[in-house]
Every structure is written in C-alpha cells, then in structure tokens.
Coordinates of N, CA and C in Angstrom, one line a residue:
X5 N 6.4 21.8 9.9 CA 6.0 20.7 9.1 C 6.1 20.9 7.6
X6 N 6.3 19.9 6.9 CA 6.9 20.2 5.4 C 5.5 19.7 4.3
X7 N 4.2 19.1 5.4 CA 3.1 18.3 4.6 C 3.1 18.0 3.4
X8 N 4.6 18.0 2.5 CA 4.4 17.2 1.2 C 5.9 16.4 1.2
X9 N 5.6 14.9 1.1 CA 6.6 14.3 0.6 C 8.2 15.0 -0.4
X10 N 7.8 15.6 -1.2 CA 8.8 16.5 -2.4 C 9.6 17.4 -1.6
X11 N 8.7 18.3 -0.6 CA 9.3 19.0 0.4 C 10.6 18.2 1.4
X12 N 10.0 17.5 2.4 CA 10.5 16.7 2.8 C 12.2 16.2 2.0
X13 N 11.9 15.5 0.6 CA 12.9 14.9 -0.1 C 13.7 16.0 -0.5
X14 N 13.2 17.4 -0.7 CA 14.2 18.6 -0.9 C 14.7 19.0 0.0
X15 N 14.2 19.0 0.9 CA 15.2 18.9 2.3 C 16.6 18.5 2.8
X16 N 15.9 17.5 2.8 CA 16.9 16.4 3.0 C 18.3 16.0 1.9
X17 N 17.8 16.7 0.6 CA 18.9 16.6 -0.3 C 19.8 17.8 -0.3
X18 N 18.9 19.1 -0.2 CA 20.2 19.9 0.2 C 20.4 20.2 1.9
X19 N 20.5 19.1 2.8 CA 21.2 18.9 3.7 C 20.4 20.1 4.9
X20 N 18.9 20.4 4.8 CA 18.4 20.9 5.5 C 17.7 20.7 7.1
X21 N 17.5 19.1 6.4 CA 16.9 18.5 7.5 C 17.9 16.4 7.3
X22 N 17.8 15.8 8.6 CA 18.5 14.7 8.5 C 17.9 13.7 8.1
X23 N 18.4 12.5 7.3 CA 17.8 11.8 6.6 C 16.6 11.0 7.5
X24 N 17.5 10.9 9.1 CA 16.1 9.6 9.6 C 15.1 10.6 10.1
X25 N 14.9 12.1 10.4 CA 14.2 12.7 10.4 C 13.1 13.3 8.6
X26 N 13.7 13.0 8.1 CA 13.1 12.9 7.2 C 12.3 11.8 6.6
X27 N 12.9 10.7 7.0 CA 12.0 9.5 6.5 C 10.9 9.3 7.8
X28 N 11.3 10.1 9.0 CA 9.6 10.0 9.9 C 8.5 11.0 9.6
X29 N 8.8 12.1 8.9 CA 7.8 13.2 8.4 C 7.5 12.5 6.7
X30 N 8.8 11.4 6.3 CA 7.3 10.9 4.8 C 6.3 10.4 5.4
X31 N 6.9 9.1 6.5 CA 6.0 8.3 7.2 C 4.5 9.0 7.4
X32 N 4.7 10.1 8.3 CA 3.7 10.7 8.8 C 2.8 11.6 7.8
X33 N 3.7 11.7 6.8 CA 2.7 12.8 5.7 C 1.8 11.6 5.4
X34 N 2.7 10.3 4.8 CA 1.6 9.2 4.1 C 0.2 8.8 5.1
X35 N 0.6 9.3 6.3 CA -0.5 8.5 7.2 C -1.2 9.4 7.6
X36 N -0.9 11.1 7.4 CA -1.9 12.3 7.5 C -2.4 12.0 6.5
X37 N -2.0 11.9 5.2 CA -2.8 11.7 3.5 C -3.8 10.7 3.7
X38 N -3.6 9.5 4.2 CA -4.6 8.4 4.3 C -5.4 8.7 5.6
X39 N -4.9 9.1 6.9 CA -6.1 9.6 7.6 C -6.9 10.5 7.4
X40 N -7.0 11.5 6.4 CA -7.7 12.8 5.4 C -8.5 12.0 4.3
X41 N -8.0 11.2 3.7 CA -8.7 10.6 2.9 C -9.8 9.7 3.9
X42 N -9.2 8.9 4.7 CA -10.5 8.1 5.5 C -11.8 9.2 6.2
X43 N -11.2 9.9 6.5 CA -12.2 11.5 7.3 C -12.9 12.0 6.3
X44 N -12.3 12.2 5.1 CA -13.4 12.8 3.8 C -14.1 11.5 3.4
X45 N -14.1 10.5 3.1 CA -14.7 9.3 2.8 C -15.8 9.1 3.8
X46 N -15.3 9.3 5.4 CA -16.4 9.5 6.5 C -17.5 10.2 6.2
X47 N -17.1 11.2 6.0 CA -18.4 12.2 6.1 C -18.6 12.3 4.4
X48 N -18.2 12.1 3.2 CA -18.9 11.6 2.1 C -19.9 10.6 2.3
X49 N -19.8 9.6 3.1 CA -20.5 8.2 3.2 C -21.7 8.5 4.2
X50 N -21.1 9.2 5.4 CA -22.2 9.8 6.2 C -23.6 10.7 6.0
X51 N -23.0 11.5 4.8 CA -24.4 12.2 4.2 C -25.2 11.9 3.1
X52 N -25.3 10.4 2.9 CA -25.9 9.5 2.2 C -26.1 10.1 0.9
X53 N -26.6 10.5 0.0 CA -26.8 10.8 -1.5 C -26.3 12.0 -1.7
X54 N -25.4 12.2 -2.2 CA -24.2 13.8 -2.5 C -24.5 14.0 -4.0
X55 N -24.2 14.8 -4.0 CA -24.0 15.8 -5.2 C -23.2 15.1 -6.4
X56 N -22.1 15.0 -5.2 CA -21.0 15.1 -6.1 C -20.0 13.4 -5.7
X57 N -18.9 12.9 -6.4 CA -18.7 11.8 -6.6 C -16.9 12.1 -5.9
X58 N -16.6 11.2 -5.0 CA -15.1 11.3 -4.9 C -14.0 11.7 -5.9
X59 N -13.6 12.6 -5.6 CA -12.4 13.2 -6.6 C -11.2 11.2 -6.8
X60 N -11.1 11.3 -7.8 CA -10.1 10.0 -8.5 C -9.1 10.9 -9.5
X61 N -8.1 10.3 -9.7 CA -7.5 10.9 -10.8 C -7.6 10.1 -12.5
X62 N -7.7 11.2 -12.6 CA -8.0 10.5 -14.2 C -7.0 9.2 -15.1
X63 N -7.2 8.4 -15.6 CA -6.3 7.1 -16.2 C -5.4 7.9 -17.4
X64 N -4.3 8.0 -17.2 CA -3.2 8.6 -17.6 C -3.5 8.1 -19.5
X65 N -3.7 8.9 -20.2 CA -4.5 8.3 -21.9 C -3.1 7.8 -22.5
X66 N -2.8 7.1 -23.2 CA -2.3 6.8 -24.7 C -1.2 7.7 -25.1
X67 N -0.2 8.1 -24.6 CA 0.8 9.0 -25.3 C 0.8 10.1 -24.4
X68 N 0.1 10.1 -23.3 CA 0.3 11.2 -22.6 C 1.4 11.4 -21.3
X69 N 1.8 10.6 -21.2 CA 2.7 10.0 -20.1 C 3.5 10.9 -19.7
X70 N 4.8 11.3 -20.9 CA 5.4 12.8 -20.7 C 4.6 14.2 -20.5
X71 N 3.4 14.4 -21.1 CA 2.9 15.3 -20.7 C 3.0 15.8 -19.4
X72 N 2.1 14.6 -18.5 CA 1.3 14.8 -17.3 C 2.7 14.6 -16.3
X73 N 4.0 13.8 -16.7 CA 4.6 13.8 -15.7 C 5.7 15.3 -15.7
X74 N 5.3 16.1 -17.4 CA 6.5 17.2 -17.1 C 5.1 17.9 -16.3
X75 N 4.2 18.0 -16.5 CA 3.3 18.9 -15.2 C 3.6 18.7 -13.9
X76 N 3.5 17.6 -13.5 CA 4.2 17.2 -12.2 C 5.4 17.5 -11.9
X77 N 6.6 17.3 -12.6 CA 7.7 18.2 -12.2 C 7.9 19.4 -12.1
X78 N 7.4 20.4 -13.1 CA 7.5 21.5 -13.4 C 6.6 22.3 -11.9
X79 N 5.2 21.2 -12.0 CA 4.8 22.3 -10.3 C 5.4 22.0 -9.0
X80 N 5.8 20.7 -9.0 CA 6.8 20.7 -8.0 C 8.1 21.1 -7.5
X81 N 8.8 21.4 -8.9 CA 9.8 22.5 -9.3 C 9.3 23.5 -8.6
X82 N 8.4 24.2 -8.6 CA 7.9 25.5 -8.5 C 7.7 25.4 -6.8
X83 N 6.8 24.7 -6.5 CA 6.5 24.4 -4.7 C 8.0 24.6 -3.7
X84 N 8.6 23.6 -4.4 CA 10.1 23.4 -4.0 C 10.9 24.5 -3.9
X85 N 11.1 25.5 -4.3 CA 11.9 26.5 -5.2 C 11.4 27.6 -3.9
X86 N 10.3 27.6 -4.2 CA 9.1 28.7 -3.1 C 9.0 28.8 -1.7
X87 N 9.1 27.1 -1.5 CA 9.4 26.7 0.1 C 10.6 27.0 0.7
X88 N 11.9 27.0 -0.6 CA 13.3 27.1 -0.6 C 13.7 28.5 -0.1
X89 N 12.6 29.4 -0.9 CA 13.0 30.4 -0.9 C 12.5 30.9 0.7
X90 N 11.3 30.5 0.7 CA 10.6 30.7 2.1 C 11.6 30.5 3.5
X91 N 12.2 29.8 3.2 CA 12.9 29.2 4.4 C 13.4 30.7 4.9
X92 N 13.9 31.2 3.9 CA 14.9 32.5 4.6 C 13.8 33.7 5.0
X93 N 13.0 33.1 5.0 CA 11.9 34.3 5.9 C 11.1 33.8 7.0
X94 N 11.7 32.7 7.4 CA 11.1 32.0 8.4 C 10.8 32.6 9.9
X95 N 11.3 33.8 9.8 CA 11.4 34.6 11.2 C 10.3 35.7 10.8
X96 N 9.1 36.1 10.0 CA 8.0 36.5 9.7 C 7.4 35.2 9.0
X97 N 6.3 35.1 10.2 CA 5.5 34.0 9.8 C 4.4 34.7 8.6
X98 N 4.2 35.8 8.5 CA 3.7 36.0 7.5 C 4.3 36.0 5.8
X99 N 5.2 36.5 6.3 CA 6.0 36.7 4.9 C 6.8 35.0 4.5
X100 N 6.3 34.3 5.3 CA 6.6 32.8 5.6 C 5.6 32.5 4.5
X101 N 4.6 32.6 4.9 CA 3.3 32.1 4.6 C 2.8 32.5 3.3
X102 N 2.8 33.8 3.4 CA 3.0 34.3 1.6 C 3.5 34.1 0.8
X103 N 4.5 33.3 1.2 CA 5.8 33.2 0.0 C 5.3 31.6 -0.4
X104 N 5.2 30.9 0.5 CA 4.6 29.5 0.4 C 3.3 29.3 -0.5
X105 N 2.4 30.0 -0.3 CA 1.0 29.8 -0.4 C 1.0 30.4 -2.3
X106 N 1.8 31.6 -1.9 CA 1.8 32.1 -3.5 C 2.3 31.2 -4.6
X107 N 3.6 30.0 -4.0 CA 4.2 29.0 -4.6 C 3.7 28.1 -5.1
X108 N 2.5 27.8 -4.1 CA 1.5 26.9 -4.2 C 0.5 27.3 -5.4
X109 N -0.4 28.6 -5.3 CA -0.7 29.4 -6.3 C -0.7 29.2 -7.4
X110 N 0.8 29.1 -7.6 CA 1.5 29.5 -8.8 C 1.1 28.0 -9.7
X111 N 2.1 27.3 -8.9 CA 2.2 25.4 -9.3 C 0.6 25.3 -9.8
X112 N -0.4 25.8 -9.4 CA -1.9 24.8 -9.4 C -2.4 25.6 -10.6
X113 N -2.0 27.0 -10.7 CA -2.8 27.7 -12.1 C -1.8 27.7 -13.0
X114 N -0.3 27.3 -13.1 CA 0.1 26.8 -14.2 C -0.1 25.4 -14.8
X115 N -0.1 24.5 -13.5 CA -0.7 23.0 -13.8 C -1.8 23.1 -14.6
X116 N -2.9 23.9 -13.8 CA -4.1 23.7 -14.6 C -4.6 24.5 -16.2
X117 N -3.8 25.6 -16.3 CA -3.5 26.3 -17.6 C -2.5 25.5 -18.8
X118 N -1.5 24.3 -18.2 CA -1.1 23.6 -19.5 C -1.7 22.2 -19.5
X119 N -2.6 21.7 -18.3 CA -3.3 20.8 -18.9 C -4.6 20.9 -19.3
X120 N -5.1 21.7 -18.3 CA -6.8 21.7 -19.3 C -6.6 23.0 -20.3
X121 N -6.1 23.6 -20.3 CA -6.7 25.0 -21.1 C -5.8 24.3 -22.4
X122 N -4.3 23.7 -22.7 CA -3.4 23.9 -23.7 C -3.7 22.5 -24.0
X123 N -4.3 21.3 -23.0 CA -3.6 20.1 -23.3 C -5.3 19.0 -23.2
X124 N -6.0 19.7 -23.1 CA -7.4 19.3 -22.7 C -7.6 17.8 -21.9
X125 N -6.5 17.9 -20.4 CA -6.7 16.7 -20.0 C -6.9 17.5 -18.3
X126 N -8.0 16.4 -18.0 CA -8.5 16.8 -16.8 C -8.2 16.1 -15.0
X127 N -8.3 16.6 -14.3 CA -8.2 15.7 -12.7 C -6.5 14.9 -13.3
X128 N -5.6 15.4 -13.3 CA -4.2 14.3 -13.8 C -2.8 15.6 -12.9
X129 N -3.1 16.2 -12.2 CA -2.2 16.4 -11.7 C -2.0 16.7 -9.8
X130 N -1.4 16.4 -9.0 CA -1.5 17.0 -7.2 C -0.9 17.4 -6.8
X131 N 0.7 17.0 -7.1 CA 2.0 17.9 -6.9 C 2.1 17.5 -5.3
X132 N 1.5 16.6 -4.9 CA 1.7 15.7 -3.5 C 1.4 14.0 -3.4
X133 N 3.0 13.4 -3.1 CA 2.6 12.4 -4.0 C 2.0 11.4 -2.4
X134 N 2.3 12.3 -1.4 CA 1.5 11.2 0.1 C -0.1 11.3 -0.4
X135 N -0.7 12.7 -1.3 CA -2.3 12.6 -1.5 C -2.4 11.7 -2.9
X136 N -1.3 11.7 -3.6 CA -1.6 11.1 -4.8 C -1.7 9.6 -4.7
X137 N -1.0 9.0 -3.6 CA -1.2 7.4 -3.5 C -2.9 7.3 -3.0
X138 N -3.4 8.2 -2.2 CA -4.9 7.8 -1.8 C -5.7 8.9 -2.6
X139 N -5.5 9.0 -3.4 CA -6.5 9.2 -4.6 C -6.9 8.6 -6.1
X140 N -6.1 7.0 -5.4 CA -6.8 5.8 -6.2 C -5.6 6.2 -8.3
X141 N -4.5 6.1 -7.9 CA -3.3 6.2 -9.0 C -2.9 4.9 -9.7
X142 N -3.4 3.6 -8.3 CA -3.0 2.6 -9.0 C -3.6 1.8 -9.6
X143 N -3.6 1.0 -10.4 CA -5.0 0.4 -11.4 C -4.8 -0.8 -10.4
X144 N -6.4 -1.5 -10.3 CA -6.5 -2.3 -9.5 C -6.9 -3.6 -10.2
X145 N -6.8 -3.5 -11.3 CA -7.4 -4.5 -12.6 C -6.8 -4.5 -14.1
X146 N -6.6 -5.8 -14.3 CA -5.8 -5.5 -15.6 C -5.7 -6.9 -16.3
X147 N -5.5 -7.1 -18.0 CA -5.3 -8.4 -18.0 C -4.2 -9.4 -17.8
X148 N -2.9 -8.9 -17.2 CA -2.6 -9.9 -16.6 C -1.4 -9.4 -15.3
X149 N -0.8 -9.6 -15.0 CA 0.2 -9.3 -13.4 C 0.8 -8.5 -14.2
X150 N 2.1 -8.6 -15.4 CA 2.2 -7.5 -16.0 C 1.7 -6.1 -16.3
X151 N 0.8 -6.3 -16.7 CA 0.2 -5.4 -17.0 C -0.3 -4.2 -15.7
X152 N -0.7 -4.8 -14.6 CA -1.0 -4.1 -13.9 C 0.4 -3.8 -12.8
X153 N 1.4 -4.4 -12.8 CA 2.7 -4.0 -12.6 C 3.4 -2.3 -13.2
X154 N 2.8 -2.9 -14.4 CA 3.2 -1.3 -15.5 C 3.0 -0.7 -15.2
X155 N 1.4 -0.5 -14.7 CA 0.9 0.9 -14.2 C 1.4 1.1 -13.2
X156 N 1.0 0.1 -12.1 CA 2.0 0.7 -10.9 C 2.9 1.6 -10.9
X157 N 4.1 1.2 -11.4 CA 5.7 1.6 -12.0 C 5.5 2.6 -12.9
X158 N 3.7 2.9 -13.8 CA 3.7 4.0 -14.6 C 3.4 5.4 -13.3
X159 N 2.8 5.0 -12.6 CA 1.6 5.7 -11.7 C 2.8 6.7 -10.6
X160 N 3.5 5.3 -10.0 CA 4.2 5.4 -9.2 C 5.8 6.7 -10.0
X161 N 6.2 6.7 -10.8 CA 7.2 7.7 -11.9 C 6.5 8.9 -11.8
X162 N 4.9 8.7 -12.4 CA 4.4 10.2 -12.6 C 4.3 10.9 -11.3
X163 N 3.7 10.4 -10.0 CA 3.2 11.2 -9.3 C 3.8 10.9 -7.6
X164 N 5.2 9.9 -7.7 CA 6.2 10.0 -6.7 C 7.9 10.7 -6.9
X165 N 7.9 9.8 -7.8 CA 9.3 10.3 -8.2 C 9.6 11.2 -8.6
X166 N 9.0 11.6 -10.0 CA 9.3 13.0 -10.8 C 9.0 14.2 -9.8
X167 N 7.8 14.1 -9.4 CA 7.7 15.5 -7.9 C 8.8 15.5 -7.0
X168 N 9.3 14.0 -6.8 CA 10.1 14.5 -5.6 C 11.8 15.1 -6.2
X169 N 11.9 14.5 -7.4 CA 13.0 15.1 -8.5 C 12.5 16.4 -8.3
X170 N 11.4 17.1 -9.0 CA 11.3 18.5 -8.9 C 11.6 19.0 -7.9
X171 N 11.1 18.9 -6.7 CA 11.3 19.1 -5.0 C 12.9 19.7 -5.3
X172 N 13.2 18.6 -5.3 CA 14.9 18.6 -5.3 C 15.6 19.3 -5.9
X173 N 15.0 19.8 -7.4 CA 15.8 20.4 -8.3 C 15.4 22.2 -7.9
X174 N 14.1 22.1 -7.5 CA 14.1 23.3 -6.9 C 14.3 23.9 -5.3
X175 N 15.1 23.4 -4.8 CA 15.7 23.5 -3.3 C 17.1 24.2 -4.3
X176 N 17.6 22.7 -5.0 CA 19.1 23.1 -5.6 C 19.1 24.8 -5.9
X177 N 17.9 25.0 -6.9 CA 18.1 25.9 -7.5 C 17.8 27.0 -7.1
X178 N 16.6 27.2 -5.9 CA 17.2 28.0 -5.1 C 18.3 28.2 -4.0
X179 N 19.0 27.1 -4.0 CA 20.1 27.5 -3.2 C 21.5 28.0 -4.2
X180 N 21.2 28.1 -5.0 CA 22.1 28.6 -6.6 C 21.8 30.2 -6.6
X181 N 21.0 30.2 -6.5 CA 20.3 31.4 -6.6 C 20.4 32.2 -6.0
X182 N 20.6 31.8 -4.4 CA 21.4 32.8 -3.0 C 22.4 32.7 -3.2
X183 N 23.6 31.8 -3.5 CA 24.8 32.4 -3.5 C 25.5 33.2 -4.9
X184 N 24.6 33.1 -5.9 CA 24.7 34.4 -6.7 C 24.0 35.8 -6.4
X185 N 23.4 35.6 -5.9 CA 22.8 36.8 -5.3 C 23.7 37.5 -3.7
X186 N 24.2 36.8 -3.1 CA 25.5 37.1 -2.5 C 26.2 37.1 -2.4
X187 N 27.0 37.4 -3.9 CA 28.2 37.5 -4.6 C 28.3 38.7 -5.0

C-alpha cells in the first residue's frame, strides 16, 4: 500500500505501478483519509469537553504562497525519493521500513525547521494531499464565487499538485541515481 496520493502519482509516472491501478489506490487513500478523519472526529466528539481543538491548517497569509508550497514540494521530494529508494529493499521488510519511516523523518523535521523555526509560520504543511483535503484547506466563505474559487485553486496547487510534482520528481531522481550508480 502506497497510503499517500504523491506516492501513488510517483508510481505510476515512473511506470511502477498501472495507471487504472493507480487511480483505485488515490480512490482509496481519499476514502481511508476521510474515514480517519470521521473516526478521529468520532471519538473527539464522544469525549465531550477536550483539551484540545481539531488540528485545521492554518490560512495560507499574504505573500506566503511560494513559501509554503516550496515546503510541500521539497518534503514530498524527499518522501518520494525514500520510498523510491525503498523499493529496492523490499525483500527486508525491515530495512523496507527504515528507509521509509527515516524519509518520512526527514520531510517533517525539515518541513518544520524552515517553517516554524526560519519562517515563523505554523500548522501549513502534511505532505499528503488525501489528509490535506479533510483537514479543512478549502475556504468555505468568501466575498464573492470568485474569490472563493481562488482559494480553492490556491489550496488545491499548494497541497495536491506541487506534492504530487515532488512525488514524481523524486521517484525520477531516484531512478537517475541507480543507473549512475550502476554504471
């Protein structure tokens, strides 16, 4: 199972997995993402007065746009590249798993080292864009159909597309990478 959309689309672009098997594992990631989100919502709502407040992502500020979406490529770059690499150890499920998980690692404490520590912007990145649609990305209010179109089309660039570009660019680049290394 590839559980991130970007995965899936890196797949499928360097010819790993087939396209209509690929568009049934987005299917399913989007409907694992939304059945995860309805189950955590369950039992948020079930233990009546909480602590703490549903994770949302923060409203993308005034000029930040490139920022937050080179974060998004860059750790999905990184996820992609790792899973890429992973593949060729797929016969040690540990050394599978390490290689993955470390990729993962990597993407969330560089994400979160150039936006909060360098960039002081908070909750704005997931690097999975099946969790990023149910974690409330798209403005639901605005002053006019325009406007709330924008965001869509803003929402939708930062945290579908550009990941699944990175996905892609790092499958490519690790597959660049093995046949210089087997040369």
């Amino acid at each position: 199972a590839c559980l991130n959309p970007l995965i899936t689309i890196g797949m499928m672009a360097s010819r790993r997995m087939s396209v209509i098997r690929g568009i049934m594992y987005i299917i399913a990631e989007i409907l694992g993402a939304w059945l995860g989100w309805l189950i955590f919502n369950a039992f948020h709502l079930a233990g009546g007065e909480t602590a703490y407040d549903i994770p949302a992502m923060s409203a993308i500020a005034e000029g930040n746009f490139w920022v937050v979406t080179f974060i998004e490529l860059l750790g999905s770059f990184i996820i992609g590249f790792f899973f890429a690499r992973a593949i060729e150890y797929k016969r040690s499920v540990f050394t599978f798993a390490a290689v993955v998980a470390g990729g993962l690692a990597l993407a969330v404490v560089i994400g979160y080292v150039i936006s909060a520590a360098f960039l002081g912007l908070n909750n704005n990145f997931v690097f999975n864009p099946a969790v990023a649609m149910m974690m409330q990305i798209f403005p639901t209010a605005g002053e006019s159909f325009g406007e709330i179109l924008g965001g869509v089309c803003q929402a939708l660039a930062i945290y579908a597309i550009f990941p699944m570009l990175g996905g892609v660019i790092g499958f490519y680049l690790s597959d660049f990478s093995k046949k210089l290394t087997e040369d």
